[in-house]
Amino acid sequence: MCCFSGPVESVTNTKIFARLHSDGRQSIIYRLSLATKRAVAMILPIPVRQGSGEDAVNFLNLEDYPHIFSDLNGCFPRDGLAKAAASPVESRRFFSRPLKVVSVGAFDASYVPTQADFSRLDKRFRLPDDALAQLPTYRDFGFAVFKLKKGKTEVHPMAFNFPSARPKNLFFPTMHIHDGKIHPEEEFDHTLYGQGRGLNFSRWEESPMLAGAKVKTDLAMKTVRPDMHVFRREIHGLFTNGDIVVKSY
């Protein structure tokens, strides 16, 4: 889910890489082009395994690898992309101290363990209360929060990994909330890339080469497996507003 703490002018050219690890963790790399008149937070709900604690999310700095998605795309030399409609996904103790803020390249990031913990963030970077009330699907989710500057910019890749509550599924946060409201349909401008064993990528395009042929996996900080193929899916246009999940066979 690509949610913002306040209104934004435009969000385009979104690229997401997701990989399911053999130990049950999941990595996500996220990049977008954003135009906003004020500083906002981008909020990504993620299915973090219950009881993982406040340090469950490991944020990674890919500032030195801004072209990782160009290299991922380079694994697909043939013309033609897999295009398909988007499909939606199918009490703890409250701590009053502020949430930890991590500096990750050009922005700050925080992990919010539960919806209730948004009260521990700066008010400028919270989801509206009425938007949270409309998100029962994410009742047991955690939230990765990235604080972005105002203006027009193409944000360098944001990367993190976490222990997944759904270790047999690969989760892509693609639900949209750009104006504080949840609309049944939204405009998608997404290119998705995925890796993981035992996953049903039947509607995706498979790279003819291994990722290591193009991707600088040392700069990617172990998010991309060099000895695996990459799967790609393009989603552009008006689609059902929801997250995308690749399930296991």
PDB file of C-alpha atoms in Angstrom:
ATOM      1  CA  MET A   1       0.000   0.000   0.000  1.00  0.00           C
ATOM      2  CA  CYS A   2       1.418   3.369  -1.025  1.00  0.00           C
ATOM      3  CA  CYS A   3      -0.137   5.751   1.518  1.00  0.00           C
ATOM      4  CA  PHE A   4       0.810   9.340   2.261  1.00  0.00           C
ATOM      5  CA  SER A   5       0.295  11.319   5.432  1.00  0.00           C
ATOM      6  CA  GLY A   6      -1.095  14.235   3.430  1.00  0.00           C
ATOM      7  CA  PRO A   7      -2.188  15.192  -0.100  1.00  0.00           C
ATOM      8  CA  VAL A   8       0.384  14.868  -2.886  1.00  0.00           C
ATOM      9  CA  GLU A   9       0.260  16.308  -6.388  1.00  0.00           C
ATOM     10  CA  SER A  10       1.387  13.196  -8.256  1.00  0.00           C
ATOM     11  CA  VAL A  11       2.943   9.767  -7.793  1.00  0.00           C
ATOM     12  CA  THR A  12       4.333   8.092 -10.913  1.00  0.00           C
ATOM     13  CA  ASN A  13       6.851   5.574 -12.167  1.00  0.00           C
ATOM     14  CA  THR A  14       6.579   3.322  -9.117  1.00  0.00           C
ATOM     15  CA  LYS A  15       8.933   0.348  -9.071  1.00  0.00           C
ATOM     16  CA  ILE A  16       8.879  -2.382  -6.445  1.00  0.00           C
ATOM     17  CA  PHE A  17      11.177  -5.371  -6.000  1.00  0.00           C
ATOM     18  CA  ALA A  18      10.185  -8.053  -3.494  1.00  0.00           C
ATOM     19  CA  ARG A  19      11.978 -11.253  -2.545  1.00  0.00           C
ATOM     20  CA  LEU A  20      10.947 -14.077  -0.264  1.00  0.00           C
ATOM     21  CA  HIS A  21      13.924 -15.462   1.681  1.00  0.00           C
ATOM     22  CA  SER A  22      14.292 -19.095   2.672  1.00  0.00           C
ATOM     23  CA  ASP A  23      14.327 -18.133   6.382  1.00  0.00           C
ATOM     24  CA  GLY A  24      10.848 -16.544   6.204  1.00  0.00           C
ATOM     25  CA  ARG A  25      11.975 -12.941   5.881  1.00  0.00           C
ATOM     26  CA  GLN A  26      10.928 -10.731   2.981  1.00  0.00           C
ATOM     27  CA  SER A  27      12.842  -7.896   1.314  1.00  0.00           C
ATOM     28  CA  ILE A  28      11.235  -4.917  -0.408  1.00  0.00           C
ATOM     29  CA  ILE A  29      12.869  -2.214  -2.525  1.00  0.00           C
ATOM     30  CA  TYR A  30      10.607   0.722  -3.438  1.00  0.00           C
ATOM     31  CA  ARG A  31      11.135   3.658  -5.767  1.00  0.00           C
ATOM     32  CA  LEU A  32       8.808   6.360  -7.113  1.00  0.00           C
ATOM     33  CA  SER A  33       8.614   9.821  -8.613  1.00  0.00           C
ATOM     34  CA  LEU A  34       6.795  12.241  -6.303  1.00  0.00           C
ATOM     35  CA  ALA A  35       5.522  15.812  -6.488  1.00  0.00           C
ATOM     36  CA  THR A  36       4.326  17.336  -3.217  1.00  0.00           C
ATOM     37  CA  LYS A  37       3.983  20.886  -1.879  1.00  0.00           C
ATOM     38  CA  ARG A  38       4.971  19.884   1.644  1.00  0.00           C
ATOM     39  CA  ALA A  39       6.990  17.255   3.441  1.00  0.00           C
ATOM     40  CA  VAL A  40       5.023  14.024   3.769  1.00  0.00           C
ATOM     41  CA  ALA A  41       5.541  10.478   4.922  1.00  0.00           C
ATOM     42  CA  MET A  42       5.076   7.470   2.683  1.00  0.00           C
ATOM     43  CA  ILE A  43       3.582   4.640   4.711  1.00  0.00           C
ATOM     44  CA  LEU A  44       3.869   1.003   3.647  1.00  0.00           C
ATOM     45  CA  PRO A  45       1.834  -1.577   5.619  1.00  0.00           C
ATOM     46  CA  ILE A  46       3.732  -4.867   5.785  1.00  0.00           C
ATOM     47  CA  PRO A  47       2.746  -8.293   7.190  1.00  0.00           C
ATOM     48  CA  VAL A  48       5.310  -8.522   9.991  1.00  0.00           C
ATOM     49  CA  ARG A  49       5.305 -11.694  12.085  1.00  0.00           C
ATOM     50  CA  GLN A  50       3.560 -11.133  15.414  1.00  0.00           C
ATOM     51  CA  GLY A  51       5.818 -10.709  18.428  1.00  0.00           C
ATOM     52  CA  SER A  52       8.852  -9.626  16.389  1.00  0.00           C
ATOM     53  CA  GLY A  53       9.450  -6.477  18.448  1.00  0.00           C
ATOM     54  CA  GLU A  54      10.178  -2.891  17.536  1.00  0.00           C
ATOM     55  CA  ASP A  55      13.428  -3.759  15.727  1.00  0.00           C
ATOM     56  CA  ALA A  56      11.757  -6.255  13.388  1.00  0.00           C
ATOM     57  CA  VAL A  57      12.345  -4.135  10.280  1.00  0.00           C
ATOM     58  CA  ASN A  58      15.898  -3.771   9.031  1.00  0.00           C
ATOM     59  CA  PHE A  59      16.245  -0.625   6.878  1.00  0.00           C
ATOM     60  CA  LEU A  60      18.925  -0.688   4.163  1.00  0.00           C
ATOM     61  CA  ASN A  61      20.678   2.266   2.531  1.00  0.00           C
ATOM     62  CA  LEU A  62      20.745   1.901  -1.267  1.00  0.00           C
ATOM     63  CA  GLU A  63      21.755   5.513  -1.887  1.00  0.00           C
ATOM     64  CA  ASP A  64      24.899   4.245  -3.660  1.00  0.00           C
ATOM     65  CA  TYR A  65      22.844   2.084  -6.006  1.00  0.00           C
ATOM     66  CA  PRO A  66      20.222   4.452  -7.453  1.00  0.00           C
ATOM     67  CA  HIS A  67      20.037   2.512 -10.741  1.00  0.00           C
ATOM     68  CA  ILE A  68      19.158  -0.890  -9.291  1.00  0.00           C
ATOM     69  CA  PHE A  69      15.825  -0.963 -11.144  1.00  0.00           C
ATOM     70  CA  SER A  70      17.530  -0.220 -14.452  1.00  0.00           C
ATOM     71  CA  ASP A  71      19.748  -3.226 -13.809  1.00  0.00           C
ATOM     72  CA  LEU A  72      16.768  -5.393 -12.839  1.00  0.00           C
ATOM     73  CA  ASN A  73      15.063  -4.347 -16.055  1.00  0.00           C
ATOM     74  CA  GLY A  74      18.250  -5.230 -17.920  1.00  0.00           C
ATOM     75  CA  CYS A  75      17.590  -8.867 -17.067  1.00  0.00           C
ATOM     76  CA  PHE A  76      14.756  -8.681 -19.664  1.00  0.00           C
ATOM     77  CA  PRO A  77      16.360  -7.935 -23.052  1.00  0.00           C
ATOM     78  CA  ARG A  78      13.330  -9.059 -25.063  1.00  0.00           C
ATOM     79  CA  ASP A  79      10.466  -6.762 -26.006  1.00  0.00           C
ATOM     80  CA  GLY A  80       7.047  -7.294 -24.459  1.00  0.00           C
ATOM     81  CA  LEU A  81       5.989  -7.109 -20.846  1.00  0.00           C
ATOM     82  CA  ALA A  82       3.601  -9.153 -18.766  1.00  0.00           C
ATOM     83  CA  LYS A  83       0.558  -6.937 -18.217  1.00  0.00           C
ATOM     84  CA  ALA A  84      -2.231  -8.007 -15.897  1.00  0.00           C
ATOM     85  CA  ALA A  85      -4.930  -6.587 -13.704  1.00  0.00           C
ATOM     86  CA  ALA A  86      -4.105  -5.912 -10.086  1.00  0.00           C
ATOM     87  CA  SER A  87      -5.722  -8.074  -7.438  1.00  0.00           C
ATOM     88  CA  PRO A  88      -6.214  -7.100  -3.823  1.00  0.00           C
ATOM     89  CA  VAL A  89      -4.820  -9.160  -1.011  1.00  0.00           C
ATOM     90  CA  GLU A  90      -6.791 -11.155   0.515  1.00  0.00           C
ATOM     91  CA  SER A  91      -3.716  -6.339  22.231  1.00  0.00           C
ATOM     92  CA  ARG A  92      -0.161  -5.523  22.621  1.00  0.00           C
ATOM     93  CA  ARG A  93       1.262  -3.301  25.318  1.00  0.00           C
ATOM     94  CA  PHE A  94       1.249   0.368  24.300  1.00  0.00           C
ATOM     95  CA  PHE A  95       4.548   2.244  24.588  1.00  0.00           C
ATOM     96  CA  SER A  96       4.392   6.038  24.884  1.00  0.00           C
ATOM     97  CA  ARG A  97       8.040   6.778  24.040  1.00  0.00           C
ATOM     98  CA  PRO A  98       8.750   8.067  20.514  1.00  0.00           C
ATOM     99  CA  LEU A  99       9.533   5.533  17.822  1.00  0.00           C
ATOM    100  CA  LYS A 100      13.127   5.116  16.697  1.00  0.00           C
ATOM    101  CA  VAL A 101      14.109   7.086  13.603  1.00  0.00           C
ATOM    102  CA  VAL A 102      16.763   5.682  11.268  1.00  0.00           C
ATOM    103  CA  SER A 103      18.668   7.787   8.743  1.00  0.00           C
ATOM    104  CA  VAL A 104      18.605   5.933   5.398  1.00  0.00           C
ATOM    105  CA  GLY A 105      20.365   7.938   2.719  1.00  0.00           C
ATOM    106  CA  ALA A 106      18.343  11.009   1.748  1.00  0.00           C
ATOM    107  CA  PHE A 107      15.458  10.403   4.154  1.00  0.00           C
ATOM    108  CA  ASP A 108      14.525   9.211   7.640  1.00  0.00           C
ATOM    109  CA  ALA A 109      12.621   5.999   8.287  1.00  0.00           C
ATOM    110  CA  SER A 110      10.707   4.511  11.198  1.00  0.00           C
ATOM    111  CA  TYR A 111       8.980   1.212  11.897  1.00  0.00           C
ATOM    112  CA  VAL A 112       5.494   1.496  13.406  1.00  0.00           C
ATOM    113  CA  PRO A 113       4.601  -1.896  14.966  1.00  0.00           C
ATOM    114  CA  THR A 114       0.810  -1.364  15.142  1.00  0.00           C
ATOM    115  CA  GLN A 115      -1.858   1.146  14.115  1.00  0.00           C
ATOM    116  CA  ALA A 116      -2.023   2.376  17.718  1.00  0.00           C
ATOM    117  CA  ASP A 117       1.686   3.239  17.592  1.00  0.00           C
ATOM    118  CA  PHE A 118       1.118   5.975  14.992  1.00  0.00           C
ATOM    119  CA  SER A 119       0.453   8.280  17.969  1.00  0.00           C
ATOM    120  CA  ARG A 120       4.180   8.036  18.702  1.00  0.00           C
ATOM    121  CA  LEU A 121       5.097   9.637  15.368  1.00  0.00           C
ATOM    122  CA  ASP A 122       5.276  13.341  14.559  1.00  0.00           C
ATOM    123  CA  LYS A 123       1.713  14.389  13.610  1.00  0.00           C
ATOM    124  CA  ARG A 124       2.885  15.463  10.144  1.00  0.00           C
ATOM    125  CA  PHE A 125       3.821  11.883   9.294  1.00  0.00           C
ATOM    126  CA  ARG A 126       0.773   9.951  10.516  1.00  0.00           C
ATOM    127  CA  LEU A 127      -2.064   8.471   8.515  1.00  0.00           C
ATOM    128  CA  PRO A 128      -5.390  10.247   9.079  1.00  0.00           C
ATOM    129  CA  ASP A 129      -7.430   8.528  11.791  1.00  0.00           C
ATOM    130  CA  ASP A 130     -10.393   8.035   9.455  1.00  0.00           C
ATOM    131  CA  ALA A 131      -8.119   6.308   6.914  1.00  0.00           C
ATOM    132  CA  LEU A 132      -6.859   3.910   9.578  1.00  0.00           C
ATOM    133  CA  ALA A 133     -10.464   3.107  10.502  1.00  0.00           C
ATOM    134  CA  GLN A 134     -11.038   1.963   6.914  1.00  0.00           C
ATOM    135  CA  LEU A 135      -8.144  -0.513   7.008  1.00  0.00           C
ATOM    136  CA  PRO A 136      -9.310  -3.600   8.922  1.00  0.00           C
ATOM    137  CA  THR A 137      -7.168  -5.736   6.606  1.00  0.00           C
ATOM    138  CA  TYR A 138      -4.084  -4.178   8.173  1.00  0.00           C
ATOM    139  CA  ARG A 139      -5.148  -4.583  11.802  1.00  0.00           C
ATOM    140  CA  ASP A 140      -2.270  -7.010  12.466  1.00  0.00           C
ATOM    141  CA  PHE A 141       0.243  -5.334  10.141  1.00  0.00           C
ATOM    142  CA  GLY A 142       3.273  -3.213  10.924  1.00  0.00           C
ATOM    143  CA  PHE A 143       4.146  -0.085   8.949  1.00  0.00           C
ATOM    144  CA  ALA A 144       7.382   1.115   7.351  1.00  0.00           C
ATOM    145  CA  VAL A 145       7.366   4.927   7.293  1.00  0.00           C
ATOM    146  CA  PHE A 146       9.648   7.046   5.094  1.00  0.00           C
ATOM    147  CA  LYS A 147       9.736  10.832   5.570  1.00  0.00           C
ATOM    148  CA  LEU A 148      10.084  12.622   2.217  1.00  0.00           C
ATOM    149  CA  LYS A 149      10.908  16.240   1.405  1.00  0.00           C
ATOM    150  CA  LYS A 150       8.635  18.620  -0.482  1.00  0.00           C
ATOM    151  CA  GLY A 151       9.094  19.320  -4.180  1.00  0.00           C
ATOM    152  CA  LYS A 152       9.392  17.227  -7.307  1.00  0.00           C
ATOM    153  CA  THR A 153      11.837  14.377  -7.023  1.00  0.00           C
ATOM    154  CA  GLU A 154      12.598  10.798  -7.980  1.00  0.00           C
ATOM    155  CA  VAL A 155      13.298   9.198  -4.631  1.00  0.00           C
ATOM    156  CA  HIS A 156      16.334   6.937  -4.476  1.00  0.00           C
ATOM    157  CA  PRO A 157      15.485   3.290  -3.696  1.00  0.00           C
ATOM    158  CA  MET A 158      14.055   2.633  -0.238  1.00  0.00           C
ATOM    159  CA  ALA A 159      14.877  -0.856   0.997  1.00  0.00           C
ATOM    160  CA  PHE A 160      14.154  -2.970   4.050  1.00  0.00           C
ATOM    161  CA  ASN A 161      13.478  -6.536   5.146  1.00  0.00           C
ATOM    162  CA  PHE A 162      11.267  -8.032   7.827  1.00  0.00           C
ATOM    163  CA  PRO A 163      10.129 -11.386   9.280  1.00  0.00           C
ATOM    164  CA  SER A 164       6.984 -12.152   7.318  1.00  0.00           C
ATOM    165  CA  ALA A 165       3.740 -13.303   8.892  1.00  0.00           C
ATOM    166  CA  ARG A 166       3.040 -14.935   5.512  1.00  0.00           C
ATOM    167  CA  PRO A 167       6.316 -16.760   4.787  1.00  0.00           C
ATOM    168  CA  LYS A 168       4.832 -18.675   1.841  1.00  0.00           C
ATOM    169  CA  ASN A 169       3.521 -15.582   0.028  1.00  0.00           C
ATOM    170  CA  LEU A 170       5.281 -12.618  -1.548  1.00  0.00           C
ATOM    171  CA  PHE A 171       3.663  -9.289  -0.640  1.00  0.00           C
ATOM    172  CA  PHE A 172       3.718  -6.111  -2.762  1.00  0.00           C
ATOM    173  CA  PRO A 173       2.346  -2.964  -1.031  1.00  0.00           C
ATOM    174  CA  THR A 174       0.299  -1.400  -3.842  1.00  0.00           C
ATOM    175  CA  MET A 175      -2.883  -0.111  -2.153  1.00  0.00           C
ATOM    176  CA  HIS A 176      -3.211   3.646  -2.810  1.00  0.00           C
ATOM    177  CA  ILE A 177      -4.110   6.406  -0.358  1.00  0.00           C
ATOM    178  CA  HIS A 178      -2.964   9.694  -1.861  1.00  0.00           C
ATOM    179  CA  ASP A 179      -5.590  12.119  -0.547  1.00  0.00           C
ATOM    180  CA  GLY A 180      -6.501  10.650   2.835  1.00  0.00           C
ATOM    181  CA  LYS A 181      -9.284   8.549   1.303  1.00  0.00           C
ATOM    182  CA  ILE A 182      -9.545   4.978   0.034  1.00  0.00           C
ATOM    183  CA  HIS A 183     -11.031   4.794  -3.464  1.00  0.00           C
ATOM    184  CA  PRO A 184     -12.259   1.469  -4.925  1.00  0.00           C
ATOM    185  CA  GLU A 185     -10.186   2.031  -8.073  1.00  0.00           C
ATOM    186  CA  GLU A 186      -6.937   3.905  -8.637  1.00  0.00           C
ATOM    187  CA  GLU A 187      -4.512   4.696 -11.423  1.00  0.00           C
ATOM    188  CA  PHE A 188      -1.552   2.320 -11.327  1.00  0.00           C
ATOM    189  CA  ASP A 189       1.833   3.159 -12.857  1.00  0.00           C
ATOM    190  CA  HIS A 190       3.834   0.231 -11.492  1.00  0.00           C
ATOM    191  CA  THR A 191       6.578  -2.130 -12.556  1.00  0.00           C
ATOM    192  CA  LEU A 192       6.946  -5.047 -10.154  1.00  0.00           C
ATOM    193  CA  TYR A 193       9.900  -7.422  -9.849  1.00  0.00           C
ATOM    194  CA  GLY A 194       9.985 -10.562  -7.741  1.00  0.00           C
ATOM    195  CA  GLN A 195      12.132 -13.468  -6.611  1.00  0.00           C
ATOM    196  CA  GLY A 196      11.403 -16.487  -4.450  1.00  0.00           C
ATOM    197  CA  ARG A 197      11.241 -20.241  -4.663  1.00  0.00           C
ATOM    198  CA  GLY A 198       7.938 -22.116  -4.827  1.00  0.00           C
ATOM    199  CA  LEU A 199       5.908 -19.049  -5.829  1.00  0.00           C
ATOM    200  CA  ASN A 200       3.282 -18.990  -8.566  1.00  0.00           C
ATOM    201  CA  PHE A 201       4.654 -16.429 -11.035  1.00  0.00           C
ATOM    202  CA  SER A 202       2.594 -17.916 -13.867  1.00  0.00           C
ATOM    203  CA  ARG A 203       1.220 -14.501 -14.973  1.00  0.00           C
ATOM    204  CA  TRP A 204       4.620 -12.825 -14.848  1.00  0.00           C
ATOM    205  CA  GLU A 205       7.465 -12.602 -17.353  1.00  0.00           C
ATOM    206  CA  GLU A 206      10.581 -14.573 -16.354  1.00  0.00           C
ATOM    207  CA  SER A 207      14.019 -13.163 -17.121  1.00  0.00           C
ATOM    208  CA  PRO A 208      16.059 -15.305 -19.533  1.00  0.00           C
ATOM    209  CA  MET A 209      19.171 -14.736 -17.417  1.00  0.00           C
ATOM    210  CA  LEU A 210      20.081 -14.933 -13.753  1.00  0.00           C
ATOM    211  CA  ALA A 211      19.929 -11.696 -11.755  1.00  0.00           C
ATOM    212  CA  GLY A 212      23.682 -11.732 -11.182  1.00  0.00           C
ATOM    213  CA  ALA A 213      24.300 -11.141 -14.891  1.00  0.00           C
ATOM    214  CA  LYS A 214      23.052  -7.534 -14.556  1.00  0.00           C
ATOM    215  CA  VAL A 215      22.433  -6.658 -10.908  1.00  0.00           C
ATOM    216  CA  LYS A 216      25.326  -5.542  -8.697  1.00  0.00           C
ATOM    217  CA  THR A 217      24.272  -7.735  -5.812  1.00  0.00           C
ATOM    218  CA  ASP A 218      26.983  -6.424  -3.480  1.00  0.00           C
ATOM    219  CA  LEU A 219      25.537  -2.900  -3.773  1.00  0.00           C
ATOM    220  CA  ALA A 220      22.033  -4.362  -3.417  1.00  0.00           C
ATOM    221  CA  MET A 221      22.963  -5.494   0.126  1.00  0.00           C
ATOM    222  CA  LYS A 222      21.768  -9.082  -0.338  1.00  0.00           C
ATOM    223  CA  THR A 223      18.239  -8.098  -1.296  1.00  0.00           C
ATOM    224  CA  VAL A 224      18.611  -9.691  -4.755  1.00  0.00           C
ATOM    225  CA  ARG A 225      19.719 -13.305  -5.228  1.00  0.00           C
ATOM    226  CA  PRO A 226      22.316 -13.433  -8.048  1.00  0.00           C
ATOM    227  CA  ASP A 227      21.695 -17.137  -8.741  1.00  0.00           C
ATOM    228  CA  MET A 228      17.942 -16.787  -9.332  1.00  0.00           C
ATOM    229  CA  HIS A 229      15.868 -15.487 -12.219  1.00  0.00           C
ATOM    230  CA  VAL A 230      13.768 -12.331 -11.834  1.00  0.00           C
ATOM    231  CA  PHE A 231      10.042 -12.118 -12.594  1.00  0.00           C
ATOM    232  CA  ARG A 232       8.470  -8.920 -13.896  1.00  0.00           C
ATOM    233  CA  ARG A 233       4.937  -7.557 -14.192  1.00  0.00           C
ATOM    234  CA  GLU A 234       3.742  -4.212 -15.578  1.00  0.00           C
ATOM    235  CA  ILE A 235       0.526  -2.623 -14.282  1.00  0.00           C
ATOM    236  CA  HIS A 236      -0.583   0.651 -15.871  1.00  0.00           C
ATOM    237  CA  GLY A 237      -4.055   2.156 -15.899  1.00  0.00           C
ATOM    238  CA  LEU A 238      -7.173   2.063 -13.736  1.00  0.00           C
ATOM    239  CA  PHE A 239      -7.389  -1.043 -11.524  1.00  0.00           C
ATOM    240  CA  THR A 240      -8.982  -2.300  -8.336  1.00  0.00           C
ATOM    241  CA  ASN A 241      -7.274  -0.555  -5.436  1.00  0.00           C
ATOM    242  CA  GLY A 242      -5.436  -3.175  -3.396  1.00  0.00           C
ATOM    243  CA  ASP A 243      -2.180  -4.928  -2.630  1.00  0.00           C
ATOM    244  CA  ILE A 244      -0.725  -7.666  -4.805  1.00  0.00           C
ATOM    245  CA  VAL A 245       0.279 -11.034  -3.400  1.00  0.00           C
ATOM    246  CA  VAL A 246       2.091 -13.835  -5.195  1.00  0.00           C
ATOM    247  CA  LYS A 247       1.084 -17.089  -3.535  1.00  0.00           C
ATOM    248  CA  SER A 248       2.971 -20.357  -3.313  1.00  0.00           C
ATOM    249  CA  TYR A 249       2.020 -23.377  -5.391  1.00  0.00           C
TER     250      TYR A 249
END
